[in-house]
mmCIF file of C-alpha atoms in Angstrom:
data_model
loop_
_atom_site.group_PDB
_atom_site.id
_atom_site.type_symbol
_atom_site.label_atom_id
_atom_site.label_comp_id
_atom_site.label_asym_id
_atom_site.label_seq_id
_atom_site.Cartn_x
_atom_site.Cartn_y
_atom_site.Cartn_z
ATOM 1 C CA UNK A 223 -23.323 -22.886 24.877
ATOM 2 C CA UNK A 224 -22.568 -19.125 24.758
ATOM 3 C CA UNK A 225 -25.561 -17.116 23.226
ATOM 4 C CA UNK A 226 -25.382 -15.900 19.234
ATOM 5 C CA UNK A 227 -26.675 -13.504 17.731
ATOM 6 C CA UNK A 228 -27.127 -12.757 13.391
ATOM 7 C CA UNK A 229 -27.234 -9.551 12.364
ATOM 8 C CA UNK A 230 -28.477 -9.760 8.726
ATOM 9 C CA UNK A 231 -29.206 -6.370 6.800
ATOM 10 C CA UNK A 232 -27.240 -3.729 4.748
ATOM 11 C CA UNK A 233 -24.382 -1.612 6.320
ATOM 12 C CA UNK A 234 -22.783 1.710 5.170
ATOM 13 C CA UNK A 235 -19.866 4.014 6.084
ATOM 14 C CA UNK A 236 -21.516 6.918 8.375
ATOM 15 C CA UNK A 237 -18.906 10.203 8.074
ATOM 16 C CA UNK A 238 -19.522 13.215 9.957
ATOM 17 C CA UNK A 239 -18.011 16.668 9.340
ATOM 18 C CA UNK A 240 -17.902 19.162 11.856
ATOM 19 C CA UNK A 241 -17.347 22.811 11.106
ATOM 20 C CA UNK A 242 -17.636 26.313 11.169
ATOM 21 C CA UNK A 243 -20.131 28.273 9.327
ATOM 22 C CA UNK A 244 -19.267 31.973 9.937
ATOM 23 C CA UNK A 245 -20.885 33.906 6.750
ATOM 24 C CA UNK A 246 -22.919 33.435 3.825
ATOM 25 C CA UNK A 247 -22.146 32.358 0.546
ATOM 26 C CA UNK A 248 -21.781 35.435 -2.020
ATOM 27 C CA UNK A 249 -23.659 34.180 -4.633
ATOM 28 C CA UNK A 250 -26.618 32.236 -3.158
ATOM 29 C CA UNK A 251 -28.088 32.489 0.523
ATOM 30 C CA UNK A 252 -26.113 29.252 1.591
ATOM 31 C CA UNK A 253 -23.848 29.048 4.538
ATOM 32 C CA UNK A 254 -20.104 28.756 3.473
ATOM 33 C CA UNK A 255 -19.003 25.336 5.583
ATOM 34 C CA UNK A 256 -15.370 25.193 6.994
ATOM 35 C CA UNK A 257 -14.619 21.639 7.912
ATOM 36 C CA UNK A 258 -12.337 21.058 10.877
ATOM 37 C CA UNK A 259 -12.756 17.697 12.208
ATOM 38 C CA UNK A 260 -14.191 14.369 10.122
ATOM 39 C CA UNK A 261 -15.001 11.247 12.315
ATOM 40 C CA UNK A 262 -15.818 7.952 9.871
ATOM 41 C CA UNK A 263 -17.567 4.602 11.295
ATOM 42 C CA UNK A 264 -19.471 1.450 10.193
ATOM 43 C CA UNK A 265 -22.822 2.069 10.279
ATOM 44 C CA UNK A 266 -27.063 0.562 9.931
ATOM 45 C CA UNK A 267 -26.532 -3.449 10.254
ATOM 46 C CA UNK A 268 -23.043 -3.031 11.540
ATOM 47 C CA UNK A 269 -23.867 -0.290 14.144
ATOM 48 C CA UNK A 270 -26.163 -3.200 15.432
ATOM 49 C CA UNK A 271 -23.947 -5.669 15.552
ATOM 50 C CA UNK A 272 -20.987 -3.443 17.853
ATOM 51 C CA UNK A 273 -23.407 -2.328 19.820
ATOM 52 C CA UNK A 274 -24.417 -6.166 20.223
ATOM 53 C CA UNK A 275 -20.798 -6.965 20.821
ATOM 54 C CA UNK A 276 -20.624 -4.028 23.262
ATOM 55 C CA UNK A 277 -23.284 -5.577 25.620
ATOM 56 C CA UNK A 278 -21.199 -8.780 25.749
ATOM 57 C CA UNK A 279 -22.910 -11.018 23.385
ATOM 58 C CA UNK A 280 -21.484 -12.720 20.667
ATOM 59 C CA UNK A 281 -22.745 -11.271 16.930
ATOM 60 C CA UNK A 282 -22.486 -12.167 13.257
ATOM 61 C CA UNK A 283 -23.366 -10.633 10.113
ATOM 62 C CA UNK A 284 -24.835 -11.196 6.654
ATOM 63 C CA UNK A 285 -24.550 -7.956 5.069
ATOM 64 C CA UNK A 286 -23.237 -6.426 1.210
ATOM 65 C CA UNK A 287 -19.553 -6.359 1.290
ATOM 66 C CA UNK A 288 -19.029 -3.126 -0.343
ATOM 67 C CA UNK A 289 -20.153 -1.537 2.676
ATOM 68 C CA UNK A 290 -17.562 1.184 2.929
ATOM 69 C CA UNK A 291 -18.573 2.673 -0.901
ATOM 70 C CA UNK A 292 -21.929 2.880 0.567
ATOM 71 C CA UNK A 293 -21.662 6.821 2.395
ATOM 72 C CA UNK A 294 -24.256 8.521 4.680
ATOM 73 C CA UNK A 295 -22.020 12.006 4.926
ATOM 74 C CA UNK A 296 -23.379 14.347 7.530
ATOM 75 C CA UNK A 297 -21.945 18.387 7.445
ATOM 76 C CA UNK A 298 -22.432 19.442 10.827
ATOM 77 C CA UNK A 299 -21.843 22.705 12.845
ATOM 78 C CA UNK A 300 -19.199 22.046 15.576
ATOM 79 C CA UNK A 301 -20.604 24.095 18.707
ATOM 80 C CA UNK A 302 -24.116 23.188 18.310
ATOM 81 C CA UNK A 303 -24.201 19.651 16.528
ATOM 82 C CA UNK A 304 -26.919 21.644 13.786
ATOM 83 C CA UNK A 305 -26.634 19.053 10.929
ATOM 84 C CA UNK A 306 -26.767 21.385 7.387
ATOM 85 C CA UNK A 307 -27.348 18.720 4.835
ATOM 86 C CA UNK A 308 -26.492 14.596 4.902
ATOM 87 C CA UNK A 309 -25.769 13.041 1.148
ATOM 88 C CA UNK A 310 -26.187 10.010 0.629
ATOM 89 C CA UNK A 311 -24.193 8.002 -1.941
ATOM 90 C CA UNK A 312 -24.202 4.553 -3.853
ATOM 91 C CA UNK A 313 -27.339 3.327 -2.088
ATOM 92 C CA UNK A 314 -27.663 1.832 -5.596
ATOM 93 C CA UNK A 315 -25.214 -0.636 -5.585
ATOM 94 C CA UNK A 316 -26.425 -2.879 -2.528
ATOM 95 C CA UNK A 317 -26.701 -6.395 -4.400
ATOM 96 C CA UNK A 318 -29.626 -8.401 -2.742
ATOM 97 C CA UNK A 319 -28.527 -10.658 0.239
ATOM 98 C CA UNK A 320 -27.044 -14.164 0.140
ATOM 99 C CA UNK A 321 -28.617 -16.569 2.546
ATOM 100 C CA UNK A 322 -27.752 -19.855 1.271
ATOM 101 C CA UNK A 323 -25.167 -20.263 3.645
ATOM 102 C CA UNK A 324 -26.077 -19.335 6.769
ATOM 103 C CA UNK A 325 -26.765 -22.214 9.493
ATOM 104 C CA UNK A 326 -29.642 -20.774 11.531
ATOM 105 C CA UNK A 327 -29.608 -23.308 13.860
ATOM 106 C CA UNK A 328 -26.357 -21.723 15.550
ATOM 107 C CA UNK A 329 -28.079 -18.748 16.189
ATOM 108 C CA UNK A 330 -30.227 -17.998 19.569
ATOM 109 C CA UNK A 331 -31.432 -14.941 17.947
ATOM 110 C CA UNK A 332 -31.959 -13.607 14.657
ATOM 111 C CA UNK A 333 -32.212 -10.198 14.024
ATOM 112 C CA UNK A 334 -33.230 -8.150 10.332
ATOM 113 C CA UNK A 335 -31.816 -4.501 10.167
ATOM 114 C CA UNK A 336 -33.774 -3.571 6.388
ATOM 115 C CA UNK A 337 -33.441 -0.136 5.956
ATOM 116 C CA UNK A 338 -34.979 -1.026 2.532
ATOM 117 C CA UNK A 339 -32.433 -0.437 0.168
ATOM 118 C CA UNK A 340 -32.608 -3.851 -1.661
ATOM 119 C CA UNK A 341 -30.467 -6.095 0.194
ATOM 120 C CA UNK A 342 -33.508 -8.110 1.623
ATOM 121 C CA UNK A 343 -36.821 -8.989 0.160
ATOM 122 C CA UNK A 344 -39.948 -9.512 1.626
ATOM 123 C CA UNK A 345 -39.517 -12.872 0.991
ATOM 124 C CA UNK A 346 -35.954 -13.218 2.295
ATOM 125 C CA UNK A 347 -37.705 -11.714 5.453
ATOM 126 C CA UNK A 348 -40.671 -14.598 4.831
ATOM 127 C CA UNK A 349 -37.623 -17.092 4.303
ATOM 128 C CA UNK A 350 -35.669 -16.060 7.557
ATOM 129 C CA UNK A 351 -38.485 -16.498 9.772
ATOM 130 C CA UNK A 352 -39.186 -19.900 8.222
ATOM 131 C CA UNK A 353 -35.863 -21.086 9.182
ATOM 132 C CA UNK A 354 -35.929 -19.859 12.924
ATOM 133 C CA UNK A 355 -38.337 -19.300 15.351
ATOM 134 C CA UNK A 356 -37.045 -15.746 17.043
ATOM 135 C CA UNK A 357 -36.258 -13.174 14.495
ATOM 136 C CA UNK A 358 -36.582 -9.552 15.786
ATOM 137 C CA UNK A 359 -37.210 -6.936 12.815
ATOM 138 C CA UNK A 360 -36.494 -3.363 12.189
ATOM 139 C CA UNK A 361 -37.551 -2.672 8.836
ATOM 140 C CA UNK A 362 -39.169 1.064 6.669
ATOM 141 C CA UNK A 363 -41.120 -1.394 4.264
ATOM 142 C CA UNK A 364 -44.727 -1.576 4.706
ATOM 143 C CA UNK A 365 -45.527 -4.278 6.857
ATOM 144 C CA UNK A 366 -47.796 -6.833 5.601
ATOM 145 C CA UNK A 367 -48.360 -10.817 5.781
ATOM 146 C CA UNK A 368 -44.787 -11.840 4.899
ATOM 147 C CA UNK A 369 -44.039 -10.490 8.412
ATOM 148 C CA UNK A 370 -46.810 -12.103 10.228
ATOM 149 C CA UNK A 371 -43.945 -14.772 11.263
ATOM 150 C CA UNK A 372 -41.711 -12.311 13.085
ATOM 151 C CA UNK A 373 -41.550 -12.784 16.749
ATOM 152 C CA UNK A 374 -41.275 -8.728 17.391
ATOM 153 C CA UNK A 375 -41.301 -5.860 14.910
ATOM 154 C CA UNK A 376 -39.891 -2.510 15.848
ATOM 155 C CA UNK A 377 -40.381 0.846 13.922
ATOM 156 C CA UNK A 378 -40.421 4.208 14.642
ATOM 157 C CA UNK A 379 -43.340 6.562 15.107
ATOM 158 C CA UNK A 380 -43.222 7.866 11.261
ATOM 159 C CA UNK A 381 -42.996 4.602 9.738
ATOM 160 C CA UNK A 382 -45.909 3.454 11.926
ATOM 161 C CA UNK A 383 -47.745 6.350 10.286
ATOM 162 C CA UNK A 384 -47.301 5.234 7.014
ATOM 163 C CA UNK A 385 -47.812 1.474 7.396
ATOM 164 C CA UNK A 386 -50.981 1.284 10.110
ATOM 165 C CA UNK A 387 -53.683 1.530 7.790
ATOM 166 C CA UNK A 388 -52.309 -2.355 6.748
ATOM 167 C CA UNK A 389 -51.575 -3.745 9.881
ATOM 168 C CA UNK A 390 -53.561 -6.523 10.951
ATOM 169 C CA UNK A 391 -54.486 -7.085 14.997
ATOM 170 C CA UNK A 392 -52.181 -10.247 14.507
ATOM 171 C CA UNK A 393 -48.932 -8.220 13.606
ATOM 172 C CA UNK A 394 -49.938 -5.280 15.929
ATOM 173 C CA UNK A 395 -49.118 -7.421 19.049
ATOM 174 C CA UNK A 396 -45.945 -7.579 17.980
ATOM 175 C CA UNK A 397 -45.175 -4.479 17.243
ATOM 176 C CA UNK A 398 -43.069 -1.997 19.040
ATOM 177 C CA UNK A 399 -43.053 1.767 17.944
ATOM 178 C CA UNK A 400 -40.109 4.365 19.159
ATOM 179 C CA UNK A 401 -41.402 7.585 19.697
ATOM 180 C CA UNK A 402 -38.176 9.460 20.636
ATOM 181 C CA UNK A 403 -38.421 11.493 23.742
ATOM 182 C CA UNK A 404 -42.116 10.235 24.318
ATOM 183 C CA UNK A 405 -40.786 6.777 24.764
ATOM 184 C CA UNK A 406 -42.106 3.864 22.833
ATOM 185 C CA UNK A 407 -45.510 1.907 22.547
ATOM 186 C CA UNK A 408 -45.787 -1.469 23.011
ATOM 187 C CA UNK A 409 -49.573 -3.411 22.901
ATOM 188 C CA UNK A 410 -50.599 0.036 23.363
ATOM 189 C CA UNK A 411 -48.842 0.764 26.321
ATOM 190 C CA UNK A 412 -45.942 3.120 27.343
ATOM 191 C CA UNK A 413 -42.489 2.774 28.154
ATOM 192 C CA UNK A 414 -41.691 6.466 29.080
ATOM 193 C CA UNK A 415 -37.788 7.515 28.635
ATOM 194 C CA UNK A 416 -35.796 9.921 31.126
ATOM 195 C CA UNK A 417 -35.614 13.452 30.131
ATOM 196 C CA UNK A 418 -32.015 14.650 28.868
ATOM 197 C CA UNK A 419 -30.267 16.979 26.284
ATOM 198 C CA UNK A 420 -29.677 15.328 22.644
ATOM 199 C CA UNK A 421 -27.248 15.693 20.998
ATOM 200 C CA UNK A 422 -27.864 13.268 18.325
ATOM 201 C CA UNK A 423 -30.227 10.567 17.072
ATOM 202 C CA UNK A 424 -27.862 9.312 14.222
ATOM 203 C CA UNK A 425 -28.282 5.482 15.148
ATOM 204 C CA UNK A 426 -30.200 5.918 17.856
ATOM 205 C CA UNK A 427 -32.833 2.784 16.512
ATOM 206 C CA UNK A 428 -30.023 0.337 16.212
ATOM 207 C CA UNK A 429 -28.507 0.720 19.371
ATOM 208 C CA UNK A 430 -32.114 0.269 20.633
ATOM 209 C CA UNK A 431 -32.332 -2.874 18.764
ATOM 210 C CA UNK A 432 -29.616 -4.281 20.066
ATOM 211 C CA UNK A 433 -30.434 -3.259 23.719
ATOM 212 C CA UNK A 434 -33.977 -5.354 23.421
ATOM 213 C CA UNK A 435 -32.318 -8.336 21.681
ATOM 214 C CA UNK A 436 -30.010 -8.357 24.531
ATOM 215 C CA UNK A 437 -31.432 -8.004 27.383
ATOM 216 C CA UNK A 438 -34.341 -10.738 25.853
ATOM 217 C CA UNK A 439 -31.273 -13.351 25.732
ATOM 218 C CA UNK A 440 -30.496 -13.055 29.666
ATOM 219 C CA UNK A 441 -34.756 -12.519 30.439
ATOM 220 C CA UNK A 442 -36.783 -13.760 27.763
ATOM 221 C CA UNK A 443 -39.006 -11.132 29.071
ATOM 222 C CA UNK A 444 -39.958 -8.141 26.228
ATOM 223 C CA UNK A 445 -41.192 -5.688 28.845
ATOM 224 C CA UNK A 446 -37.929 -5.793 30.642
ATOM 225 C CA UNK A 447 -36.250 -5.792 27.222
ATOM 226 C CA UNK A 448 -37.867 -2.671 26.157
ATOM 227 C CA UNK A 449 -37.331 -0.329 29.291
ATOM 228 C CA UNK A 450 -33.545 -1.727 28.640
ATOM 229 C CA UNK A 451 -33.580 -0.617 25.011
ATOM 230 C CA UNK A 452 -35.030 2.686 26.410
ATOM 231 C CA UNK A 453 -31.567 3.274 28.484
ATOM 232 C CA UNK A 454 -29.546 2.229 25.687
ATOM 233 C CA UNK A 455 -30.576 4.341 23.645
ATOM 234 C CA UNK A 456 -31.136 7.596 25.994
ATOM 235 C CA UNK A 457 -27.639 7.185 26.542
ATOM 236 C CA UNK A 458 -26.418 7.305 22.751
ATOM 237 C CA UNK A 459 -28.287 10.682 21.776
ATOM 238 C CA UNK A 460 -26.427 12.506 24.711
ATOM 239 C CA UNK A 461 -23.548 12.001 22.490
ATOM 240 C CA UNK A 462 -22.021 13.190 19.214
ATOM 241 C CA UNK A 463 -22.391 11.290 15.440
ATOM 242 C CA UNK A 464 -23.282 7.234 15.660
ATOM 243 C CA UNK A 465 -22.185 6.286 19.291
ATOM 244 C CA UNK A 466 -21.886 2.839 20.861
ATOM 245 C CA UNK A 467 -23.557 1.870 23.750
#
């Protein structure tokens, strides 16, 4: 049977304006933005799921359907990719998830993108894990005993910050924290990342996420995984906006 994959988590529509910025406002020290270009794409949960699709795996999704009135707009300089500002709109309309339906037994791996916005619950997360026994999680909640279940947990270095003082030596072993260009950390050791010029880390995490899941479906073997994920993701912030591996 070909290998599945579940992307469950909330998606948005990620649009990126690039511009000019050649003087000041008059009336406030602003910079006056000229748009030129505008580049729109499904992003968060979704972005997970095409990278998954990109690396030749098949990939499903449970995520809120009015994705594209969800906006992460970026205003960005063209010549040297300095974002000004990102607004963020609707977040507040994500309705919580919808589980009921899914058959998890179809599924090889299961994997929660929770960029905590409300469409997933600590105890849909509790509930997930009940119903299958490799669920990989990327979440920004703070990580407690609902996630004790989770086969591996990756977060980045700042939500590691905020979240350490409650982690318990059981959830630690799972954990794996991206540190950008210092790598990531994984049962405290490092997975060191080539050296390059970035251009962007808009996505960066999910494409990493999808890299590991990936590569644990042909090797079952989370070392190999993660110095995958590492190349996946060194790849994507070399290029403009939210890229696909």
């Amino acid at each position: 049977m070909e290998s599945r994959v579940l992307v469950i988590g909330e998606t948005c529509m990620d649009i990126f304006y690039y511009g000019r910025c050649d003087r000041l406002c008059p009336e406030a020290p602003a910079p006056v933005f000229n748009p030129i270009d505008c580049t729109k794409n499904p992003g968060m949960a979704m972005n997970v799921q095409k990278n998954i699709r990109a690396l030749g795996y098949m990939c499903d999704i449970n995520t809120n359907p009015n994705w594209q009135e969800i906006t992460k707009t970026r205003y960005v300089h063209k010549n040297t990719n300095q974002m000004f500002i990102r607004v963020d709109q609707n977040d507040d309309r994500i309705e919580r998830c919808d589980l009921s339906s899914i058959n998890f037994s179809h599924y090889n791996i299961v994997i929660v993108s929770d960029y905590c916005k409300g469409f997933i619950t600590e105890e849909d997360i509790a509930y997930i894990t009940s119903q299958h026994p490799c669920v990989f999680l990327d979440t920004k909640k703070t990580l407690g005993s609902w996630c004790k279940d989770i086969k591996y947990i990756k977060i980045n270095g700042y939500e590691y910050e905020k979240t350490k003082h409650n982690v318990s030596s059981e959830i630690k072993e799972k954990l794996i924290v991206t540190r950008g260009p210092a790598g990531c950390l994984y049962q405290d050791k490092i997975y060191p990342v080539k050296s390059v010029e970035i251009k962007d880390v808009s996505g960066a995490g999910d494409t990493f996420m999808a890299g590991l899941v990936a590569k644990y479906i042909e090797s079952q073997n989370i070392e190999t995984s993660i110095n995958f994920a590492n190349e996946c993701a060194t790849i994507v912030v070399q290029k403009r906006g939210v890229s696909v591996i």
